[in-house]
């Protein structure tokens, strides 16, 4: 079981969290302008690396806030917890663009 | 001389060094890769084929699945493909001259809620219209068919009925792989283990071979059959796939007397249970939610599936877990596989089988071999093309496939 450090609540069991898949996937600024292929890419295709992966987690059974985690998909080691929210705990704010 | 070990029995296949080039190179010597090689030779006369395997033959998901074989899918495209597979399972032991203990002991899909009952009866009707054997059993009939299932109304989720596919069952997975490997080898296919594909040889937009840990190998066509690692390989060819890799776990008990006459699956309390020929209870459940390649998952998944098994089978209360393990399954957005050509010329794709690839082994090989040999999909796999994610013609088996993914 993963031990995930929520930026607001601290370390909690994975059971309290909900997985949200790849992080930093922006909604297209102008969806109408996309081709079918580009829309399919946005809708269905996500990175699936063997190695470090930036992903979204929600503390569903706790504070219910979303944040990002960089986790190695082979070792399951959590390499970073990220939130750009101003109330996130110190040391968890290496915000990426 | 009593301390001497007996002579090693004859090997079932050769261990050749890779040649410089082949007509077809298949990446992955699991069930699907081996079945593809077998049917390329048997159905299409293409025998200048190598199957490259990073680890050892059938050591990935082919060694880790729960061996359930069934074709009672809701969507007609899926039912057609899996029913073709079931028909092939029925003839393969004789054709491969290898008894891999295919046992058509039936599969029960239990219903615990009104919604389950509606889904089950609908699926039974759909299956019958599609030529797939299917029956609806009420609670008493479930008890009669599988007496060890707890059909008491007192439990948290009482059994309200079940679908039954009588022709479904299990087989011994390792023996299936060995049977296919032996026949493919007899046809002249080179099975090359310990040979990892590290890149693709390109001539312009075309793939003309693979780079491997044992040197470059030329290929007229390259066919991926790498399950959980499909994204990693596709990435080497510059392709992004609509696939996410997840850990899927299973477990077995110690060997017990035969007590379980069939296969029982339950979406709602979420476990599936059969008893292997040797006697161990085999149980599986759902994937871990997160992406992973570590061939292990979280403990709470095991805890959950054992709790579900005990709810359904109180008789297992004193059984011990002998071992748990994980495999990496590649899941698509619509929980259906992808089989067909890719945008890269000469590169073919067979992936996305998610949690249910074992049962499809023969049909997957059959249609993939057709696709590779002719360059065009077989009618059975035409709906499963990569393009469906652009056209929107999804085959949505999430929740429709008689299993929760």
Coordinates of C-alpha atoms in Angstrom, one line a residue:
Chain A
X1 CA 0.0 0.0 0.0
X2 CA 1.3 3.5 -0.9
X3 CA 1.9 6.0 1.9
X4 CA 1.0 9.4 0.3
X5 CA 1.8 12.7 1.9
X6 CA -1.2 15.0 1.4
X7 CA 0.1 18.6 1.3
X8 CA -2.6 19.5 3.9
X9 CA -3.1 16.4 6.0
X10 CA 0.3 14.7 6.0
X11 CA 1.0 11.1 5.4
X12 CA -2.0 8.8 5.0
X13 CA -2.7 5.4 3.6
X14 CA -3.4 5.1 -0.1
X15 CA -6.9 3.9 0.8
X16 CA -7.9 7.5 1.6
X17 CA -7.0 8.7 -1.9
X18 CA -8.5 8.6 -5.3
X19 CA -6.3 8.3 -8.4
X20 CA -6.6 10.9 -11.2
X21 CA -4.1 9.8 -13.8
X22 CA -1.6 11.9 -15.6
X23 CA -1.0 15.4 -14.2
X24 CA -0.6 18.7 -16.1
X25 CA -3.0 17.7 -19.0
X26 CA -4.5 21.0 -20.0
X27 CA -8.0 21.3 -21.5
X28 CA -7.6 22.5 -25.0
X29 CA -8.0 26.3 -25.1
X30 CA -10.2 26.1 -28.2
X31 CA -11.7 22.6 -28.5
X32 CA -13.7 23.6 -31.6
X33 CA -10.4 24.2 -33.5
X34 CA -9.1 20.6 -32.9
X35 CA -9.2 17.9 -35.5
X36 CA -10.8 14.6 -34.6
X37 CA -7.4 13.1 -34.1
X38 CA -6.2 15.9 -31.8
X39 CA -9.5 15.7 -29.8
X40 CA -9.0 11.9 -29.5
X41 CA -5.5 12.5 -28.3
X42 CA -6.7 14.9 -25.6
X43 CA -9.6 12.6 -24.6
X44 CA -8.0 9.1 -24.7
X45 CA -4.2 9.2 -24.8
X46 CA -2.1 9.7 -21.7
X47 CA 1.6 9.1 -21.0
X48 CA 2.3 5.6 -19.7
X49 CA 6.0 5.7 -18.7
X50 CA 8.0 3.1 -17.0
X51 CA 9.8 5.4 -14.6
X52 CA 8.9 8.7 -12.9
X53 CA 5.3 9.8 -13.6
X54 CA 3.6 13.0 -12.6
X55 CA 0.1 12.1 -11.6
X56 CA -3.0 13.5 -9.9
X57 CA -4.3 12.3 -6.5
X58 CA -7.3 13.5 -4.5
X59 CA -7.5 13.1 -0.8
X60 CA -11.0 11.8 -1.2
X61 CA -11.6 10.5 2.3
X62 CA -9.8 13.5 3.9
X63 CA -9.6 17.1 2.9
X64 CA -10.9 16.3 -0.6
X65 CA -8.2 18.4 -2.3
X66 CA -6.4 17.5 -5.5
X67 CA -2.6 17.6 -5.8
X68 CA 0.2 16.1 -7.9
X69 CA 2.7 13.4 -7.1
X70 CA 5.7 12.3 -8.9
X71 CA 6.0 8.5 -8.5
X72 CA 8.3 5.9 -10.0
X73 CA 6.0 3.4 -11.7
X74 CA 8.4 0.4 -11.1
X75 CA 9.5 1.0 -7.5
X76 CA 6.3 2.9 -6.5
X77 CA 8.6 5.3 -4.7
X78 CA 7.1 8.8 -4.3
X79 CA 9.7 11.3 -5.5
X80 CA 7.8 14.6 -5.0
X81 CA 4.4 15.9 -3.9
X82 CA 3.4 19.1 -5.6
X83 CA 0.7 21.7 -5.1
X84 CA 0.6 25.3 -6.2
X85 CA -2.1 26.1 -3.7
X86 CA -1.1 28.9 -1.3
X87 CA -2.2 26.9 1.8
X88 CA -0.2 23.7 0.9
X89 CA 2.4 22.7 3.4
X90 CA 5.9 24.1 3.1
X91 CA 8.3 22.0 1.2
X92 CA 5.6 20.6 -1.1
X93 CA 5.5 23.5 -3.5
X94 CA 8.0 22.8 -6.3
X95 CA 5.3 24.0 -8.7
X96 CA 5.8 22.9 -12.3
X97 CA 4.4 24.8 -15.2
Chain B
X1 CA 24.2 -43.9 -8.1
X2 CA 20.9 -43.2 -6.4
X3 CA 21.9 -39.6 -5.8
X4 CA 22.0 -38.8 -9.5
X5 CA 19.2 -36.7 -10.9
X6 CA 17.3 -38.2 -13.9
X7 CA 18.2 -37.1 -17.4
X8 CA 16.6 -33.9 -18.5
X9 CA 13.6 -34.7 -20.7
X10 CA 13.7 -33.6 -24.3
X11 CA 13.2 -29.9 -24.8
X12 CA 9.9 -29.0 -26.5
X13 CA 11.5 -26.4 -28.7
X14 CA 15.0 -25.4 -30.0
X15 CA 17.0 -22.5 -28.6
X16 CA 18.3 -20.9 -31.8
X17 CA 20.5 -17.9 -32.2
X18 CA 18.7 -15.1 -34.0
X19 CA 19.2 -15.0 -37.8
X20 CA 20.0 -11.7 -39.6
X21 CA 16.4 -11.2 -40.7
X22 CA 13.0 -12.8 -40.8
X23 CA 9.8 -12.2 -42.8
X24 CA 8.0 -11.5 -39.5
X25 CA 9.4 -10.6 -36.1
X26 CA 6.9 -11.0 -33.2
X27 CA 7.8 -9.1 -30.0
X28 CA 6.7 -11.0 -26.9
X29 CA 6.6 -14.8 -26.4
X30 CA 3.5 -14.9 -24.3
X31 CA 0.3 -16.6 -25.2
X32 CA -0.7 -14.1 -27.9
X33 CA 2.7 -13.9 -29.5
X34 CA 3.1 -17.7 -29.6
X35 CA -0.5 -18.2 -31.0
X36 CA 0.2 -15.6 -33.6
X37 CA 3.4 -17.4 -34.7
X38 CA 1.5 -20.7 -34.7
X39 CA -1.3 -19.4 -36.9
X40 CA 1.0 -17.5 -39.2
X41 CA 2.6 -20.9 -40.0
X42 CA -0.6 -23.0 -39.9
X43 CA -3.1 -20.7 -41.7
X44 CA -0.8 -18.6 -43.9
X45 CA 2.3 -20.8 -44.5
X46 CA 4.6 -18.1 -43.1
X47 CA 7.3 -19.8 -41.2
X48 CA 10.3 -17.5 -41.5
X49 CA 9.3 -16.0 -38.2
X50 CA 11.0 -15.1 -34.9
X51 CA 9.3 -14.6 -31.6
X52 CA 11.6 -12.4 -29.4
X53 CA 11.2 -12.5 -25.7
X54 CA 12.9 -10.2 -23.2
X55 CA 12.6 -12.6 -20.3
X56 CA 11.6 -16.3 -20.6
X57 CA 8.9 -17.9 -22.7
X58 CA 5.4 -17.3 -21.2
X59 CA 6.9 -15.7 -18.1
X60 CA 4.8 -12.6 -18.1
X61 CA 1.0 -12.5 -17.9
X62 CA 0.7 -15.9 -19.4
X63 CA 2.2 -17.2 -16.1
X64 CA 0.2 -14.9 -13.9
X65 CA -3.5 -15.1 -15.1
X66 CA -6.3 -17.0 -13.4
X67 CA -6.9 -19.1 -16.6
X68 CA -10.6 -18.4 -17.0
X69 CA -12.0 -19.0 -20.5
X70 CA -15.4 -17.7 -21.5
X71 CA -17.2 -15.8 -24.3
X72 CA -20.2 -14.3 -22.6
X73 CA -19.5 -10.7 -23.5
X74 CA -22.3 -8.2 -24.1
X75 CA -21.1 -6.2 -27.1
X76 CA -21.5 -8.3 -30.3
X77 CA -18.0 -7.4 -31.6
X78 CA -16.5 -8.8 -28.4
X79 CA -18.8 -11.9 -28.2
X80 CA -17.9 -12.8 -31.8
X81 CA -14.1 -12.6 -31.1
X82 CA -14.2 -14.4 -27.8
X83 CA -16.6 -17.1 -29.1
X84 CA -14.2 -17.7 -32.0
X85 CA -11.6 -18.1 -29.3
X86 CA -13.7 -20.6 -27.3
X87 CA -14.3 -22.7 -30.5
X88 CA -10.6 -22.8 -31.1
X89 CA -10.0 -23.8 -27.4
X90 CA -12.3 -26.7 -28.1
X91 CA -10.2 -28.1 -30.9
X92 CA -6.7 -27.0 -29.9
X93 CA -5.7 -29.8 -27.5
X94 CA -6.2 -32.3 -30.3
X95 CA -4.7 -30.1 -33.0
X96 CA -1.6 -29.2 -30.9
X97 CA -1.4 -32.9 -29.7
X98 CA -1.0 -31.6 -26.1
X99 CA -3.6 -32.1 -23.3
X100 CA -3.4 -28.7 -21.6
X101 CA -6.4 -29.7 -19.3
X102 CA -9.0 -27.5 -20.9
X103 CA -12.0 -28.1 -18.6
X104 CA -15.4 -26.8 -19.6
X105 CA -16.8 -26.7 -16.1
X106 CA -18.9 -23.6 -16.8
X107 CA -18.7 -20.0 -15.5
X108 CA -21.2 -18.4 -13.1
X109 CA -21.5 -14.7 -13.0
X110 CA -23.3 -13.9 -9.8
X111 CA -26.0 -11.2 -9.5
X112 CA -26.3 -9.5 -6.1
X113 CA -28.5 -6.5 -6.9
X114 CA -31.5 -5.7 -9.1
X115 CA -29.1 -4.0 -11.5
X116 CA -26.9 -7.1 -11.6
X117 CA -30.0 -9.2 -12.4
X118 CA -31.0 -6.8 -15.2
X119 CA -27.5 -6.8 -16.6
X120 CA -27.3 -10.6 -16.4
X121 CA -30.6 -11.4 -18.0
X122 CA -29.9 -8.8 -20.7
X123 CA -26.5 -10.4 -21.4
X124 CA -28.0 -13.9 -21.5
X125 CA -30.4 -12.8 -24.1
X126 CA -27.7 -10.9 -26.1
X127 CA -25.5 -14.0 -26.0
X128 CA -28.2 -16.3 -27.1
X129 CA -29.0 -14.1 -30.1
X130 CA -25.3 -14.1 -30.9
X131 CA -24.9 -17.8 -30.8
X132 CA -23.2 -17.9 -27.4
X133 CA -24.5 -20.5 -24.9
X134 CA -26.0 -18.8 -21.9
X135 CA -28.5 -19.5 -19.2
X136 CA -30.1 -17.6 -16.3
X137 CA -30.1 -19.4 -13.0
X138 CA -32.2 -18.4 -10.0
X139 CA -30.8 -18.7 -6.5
X140 CA -31.9 -22.3 -6.0
X141 CA -30.4 -23.3 -9.3
X142 CA -27.1 -21.5 -8.3
X143 CA -27.1 -23.6 -5.1
X144 CA -27.7 -26.8 -7.1
X145 CA -25.0 -26.0 -9.6
X146 CA -22.4 -24.8 -7.1
X147 CA -23.3 -26.0 -3.6
X148 CA -20.4 -24.2 -1.8
X149 CA -21.7 -20.8 -2.8
X150 CA -23.4 -19.1 0.2
X151 CA -26.9 -18.5 -1.1
X152 CA -28.3 -17.5 2.3
X153 CA -30.5 -14.4 2.3
X154 CA -28.7 -13.3 5.5
X155 CA -25.5 -12.1 3.9
X156 CA -24.6 -8.5 3.1
X157 CA -25.1 -9.1 -0.7
X158 CA -27.4 -12.1 -1.2
X159 CA -27.1 -14.1 -4.4
X160 CA -30.2 -13.2 -6.4
X161 CA -29.2 -15.4 -9.4
X162 CA -26.4 -15.9 -11.9
X163 CA -25.6 -16.2 -15.6
X164 CA -24.1 -19.5 -16.6
X165 CA -22.1 -20.2 -19.6
X166 CA -21.8 -24.0 -19.6
X167 CA -19.0 -24.2 -22.3
X168 CA -16.8 -21.8 -20.4
X169 CA -14.0 -23.1 -18.1
X170 CA -10.3 -23.1 -17.3
X171 CA -7.1 -24.5 -18.8
X172 CA -3.6 -25.0 -17.6
X173 CA -1.9 -21.8 -18.8
X174 CA 1.7 -22.9 -18.8
X175 CA 0.8 -26.0 -20.8
X176 CA -1.1 -23.9 -23.3
X177 CA 2.0 -21.8 -23.9
X178 CA 4.3 -24.9 -24.2
X179 CA 1.8 -26.6 -26.6
X180 CA 1.8 -23.5 -28.9
X181 CA 5.5 -23.1 -28.6
X182 CA 6.3 -26.7 -29.5
X183 CA 4.1 -26.6 -32.6
X184 CA 5.4 -23.2 -33.8
X185 CA 8.9 -24.6 -33.3
X186 CA 8.0 -27.6 -35.4
X187 CA 6.9 -25.3 -38.2
X188 CA 10.3 -23.7 -38.1
X189 CA 9.6 -20.6 -36.0
X190 CA 12.6 -19.4 -34.0
X191 CA 11.7 -18.8 -30.4
X192 CA 14.4 -16.5 -29.0
X193 CA 14.4 -15.9 -25.2
X194 CA 16.5 -13.4 -23.4
X195 CA 16.3 -11.0 -26.3
X196 CA 15.0 -7.5 -25.5
X197 CA 13.9 -5.2 -28.2
X198 CA 15.5 -1.8 -27.6
X199 CA 14.5 0.1 -30.7
X200 CA 13.3 -0.1 -34.3
X201 CA 15.3 -0.1 -37.6
X202 CA 13.7 2.5 -39.9
X203 CA 14.0 3.1 -43.6
X204 CA 12.2 6.5 -43.9
X205 CA 8.7 6.0 -42.4
X206 CA 8.9 2.2 -42.6
X207 CA 10.0 -0.2 -39.9
X208 CA 12.5 -2.7 -41.4
X209 CA 13.6 -4.5 -38.2
X210 CA 14.4 -4.2 -34.6
X211 CA 17.4 -3.4 -32.4
X212 CA 17.8 -6.0 -29.7
X213 CA 20.1 -6.8 -26.8
X214 CA 21.4 -9.5 -29.2
X215 CA 22.0 -7.2 -32.1
X216 CA 19.9 -5.9 -35.0
X217 CA 17.4 -8.2 -36.6
X218 CA 15.8 -7.3 -40.0
X219 CA 12.1 -7.9 -40.5
X220 CA 9.6 -7.6 -43.3
X221 CA 7.0 -6.9 -40.6
X222 CA 7.2 -6.3 -36.9
X223 CA 4.3 -7.4 -34.7
X224 CA 4.0 -6.2 -31.1
X225 CA 2.5 -8.6 -28.6
X226 CA 3.9 -7.2 -25.4
X227 CA 0.8 -6.7 -23.1
X228 CA 1.7 -4.4 -20.2
X229 CA 4.9 -3.1 -21.9
X230 CA 3.2 -2.1 -25.2
X231 CA 3.4 1.6 -24.4
X232 CA 7.1 1.3 -23.8
X233 CA 7.7 -0.4 -27.1
X234 CA 5.4 1.9 -29.1
X235 CA 7.2 4.9 -27.6
X236 CA 10.4 3.6 -29.3
X237 CA 8.6 3.8 -32.6
X238 CA 7.3 7.3 -31.8
X239 CA 3.7 6.1 -31.2
X240 CA 1.5 7.1 -28.2
X241 CA -1.1 4.6 -27.4
X242 CA -4.5 5.0 -25.6
X243 CA -3.3 2.5 -23.0
X244 CA -2.5 2.7 -19.3
X245 CA -0.6 -0.1 -17.5
X246 CA -1.8 -1.2 -14.1
X247 CA -0.9 -4.0 -11.6
X248 CA -3.4 -6.8 -11.4
X249 CA -3.0 -9.3 -8.6
X250 CA -4.1 -12.9 -8.0
X251 CA -3.5 -15.5 -5.3
X252 CA -3.7 -19.2 -4.6
X253 CA -4.4 -21.3 -1.6
X254 CA -2.6 -24.5 -0.6
X255 CA -3.7 -27.7 -2.3
X256 CA -7.2 -28.8 -1.2
X257 CA -9.5 -31.7 -2.0
X258 CA -11.8 -30.9 -5.0
X259 CA -14.6 -28.8 -3.6
X260 CA -15.3 -26.2 -6.3
X261 CA -17.1 -27.6 -9.4
X262 CA -17.1 -24.5 -11.6
X263 CA -15.8 -21.0 -11.9
X264 CA -17.6 -18.3 -9.9
X265 CA -17.3 -14.6 -10.7
X266 CA -18.9 -11.7 -8.8
X267 CA -18.7 -8.1 -9.9
X268 CA -20.4 -6.8 -6.9
X269 CA -18.4 -8.2 -4.1
X270 CA -15.7 -8.5 -6.6
X271 CA -13.7 -11.7 -6.8
X272 CA -13.4 -14.6 -9.1
X273 CA -12.6 -18.1 -7.9
X274 CA -11.9 -21.4 -9.4
X275 CA -10.0 -24.5 -8.3
X276 CA -7.1 -25.6 -10.4
X277 CA -6.7 -29.3 -11.3
X278 CA -3.9 -29.7 -8.8
X279 CA -6.2 -28.5 -6.0
X280 CA -5.3 -24.9 -5.2
X281 CA -8.1 -22.3 -5.1
X282 CA -7.3 -19.5 -7.6
X283 CA -8.6 -16.0 -6.9
X284 CA -8.4 -12.7 -8.7
X285 CA -10.1 -9.4 -8.5
X286 CA -9.6 -5.8 -9.8
X287 CA -6.6 -3.8 -10.9
X288 CA -4.8 -1.3 -8.7
X289 CA -6.0 2.2 -9.6
X290 CA -2.5 3.6 -10.2
X291 CA -0.2 3.1 -13.2
X292 CA 2.5 0.6 -12.5
X293 CA 5.1 -1.7 -14.1
X294 CA 6.4 -3.3 -10.8
X295 CA 4.5 -6.6 -11.2
X296 CA 3.1 -6.1 -7.7
X297 CA 0.2 -4.2 -6.3
X298 CA -1.2 -2.9 -3.0
X299 CA -2.1 -5.2 -0.1
X300 CA -5.6 -3.8 0.3
X301 CA -6.5 -5.3 -3.0
X302 CA -5.7 -8.8 -1.8
X303 CA -7.5 -8.1 1.5
X304 CA -10.6 -7.0 -0.4
X305 CA -10.7 -10.0 -2.7
X306 CA -10.2 -12.4 0.2
X307 CA -13.0 -10.7 2.1
X308 CA -15.2 -11.1 -0.9
X309 CA -14.2 -14.8 -1.3
X310 CA -15.1 -15.5 2.3
X311 CA -18.4 -13.8 2.0
X312 CA -19.3 -16.0 -1.0
X313 CA -17.6 -19.2 0.2
X314 CA -17.6 -19.6 4.0
X315 CA -16.1 -23.0 3.5
X316 CA -12.8 -21.3 2.6
X317 CA -12.5 -19.8 6.1
X318 CA -9.7 -22.1 7.2
X319 CA -7.8 -22.2 3.9
X320 CA -4.4 -20.5 3.8
X321 CA -3.0 -18.2 1.2
X322 CA 0.0 -19.9 -0.3
X323 CA 1.2 -17.1 -2.6
X324 CA 0.1 -13.8 -4.2
X325 CA 1.6 -12.2 -7.3
X326 CA 1.0 -9.4 -9.7
X327 CA 1.2 -8.9 -13.5
X328 CA 1.0 -5.7 -15.6
X329 CA -2.1 -5.3 -17.6
X330 CA -2.6 -2.7 -20.4
X331 CA -6.1 -1.1 -20.2
X332 CA -7.7 0.9 -22.9
X333 CA -10.4 3.6 -22.4
X334 CA -13.2 1.3 -23.6
X335 CA -11.7 -1.9 -22.0
X336 CA -11.4 -3.6 -25.4
X337 CA -8.2 -4.6 -27.1
X338 CA -6.5 -2.9 -30.0
X339 CA -5.5 -5.3 -32.9
X340 CA -4.4 -4.0 -36.2
X341 CA -1.9 -2.0 -38.3
X342 CA -0.4 1.2 -36.9
X343 CA 0.4 4.6 -38.6
X344 CA 4.0 3.3 -38.9
X345 CA 4.3 1.1 -42.0
X346 CA 5.1 -2.6 -41.4
X347 CA 4.5 -2.2 -37.6
X348 CA 1.5 -4.1 -36.2
X349 CA -0.1 -3.8 -32.8
X350 CA -1.9 -6.2 -30.5
X351 CA -2.5 -4.8 -27.0
X352 CA -5.0 -3.5 -24.6
X353 CA -6.4 -6.8 -23.5
X354 CA -6.5 -5.5 -19.9
X355 CA -7.6 -8.0 -17.4
X356 CA -9.0 -10.6 -19.9
X357 CA -6.3 -11.6 -22.4
X358 CA -5.8 -15.3 -21.6
X359 CA -9.2 -16.5 -22.8
X360 CA -8.5 -14.7 -26.1
X361 CA -5.2 -16.3 -26.8
X362 CA -6.2 -18.5 -29.8
X363 CA -8.5 -16.0 -31.5
X364 CA -6.0 -13.2 -30.9
X365 CA -3.3 -15.2 -32.6
X366 CA -5.8 -16.2 -35.4
X367 CA -6.9 -12.6 -36.3
X368 CA -3.4 -11.0 -35.7
X369 CA -1.8 -13.6 -37.9
X370 CA -4.4 -12.8 -40.6
X371 CA -3.7 -9.1 -40.2
X372 CA 0.1 -9.5 -40.4
X373 CA -0.1 -11.9 -43.3
X374 CA -2.5 -9.9 -45.5
X375 CA -1.9 -6.4 -44.2
X376 CA -5.7 -6.1 -43.7
X377 CA -7.7 -6.9 -40.5
X378 CA -9.7 -10.1 -40.3
X379 CA -13.5 -9.3 -40.1
X380 CA -13.4 -10.3 -36.4
X381 CA -10.7 -7.7 -35.5
X382 CA -11.7 -4.9 -37.9
X383 CA -13.8 -3.2 -35.2
X384 CA -10.8 -3.3 -32.8
X385 CA -8.6 -0.9 -34.8
X386 CA -6.7 1.9 -33.2
X387 CA -8.8 4.4 -35.3
X388 CA -11.9 3.7 -33.2
X389 CA -10.6 6.3 -30.7
X390 CA -10.7 8.9 -33.4
X391 CA -13.9 7.8 -35.1
X392 CA -15.7 7.3 -31.8
X393 CA -16.8 3.8 -32.6
X394 CA -15.8 2.5 -29.2
X395 CA -16.6 -1.1 -28.0
X396 CA -17.5 -0.1 -24.5
X397 CA -17.0 -3.2 -22.4
X398 CA -16.5 -1.3 -19.1
X399 CA -19.1 -2.8 -16.9
X400 CA -20.6 -4.7 -19.8
X401 CA -18.1 -7.5 -20.0
X402 CA -19.4 -9.5 -17.0
X403 CA -16.5 -8.3 -15.0
X404 CA -15.6 -5.0 -13.2
X405 CA -12.3 -3.8 -14.5

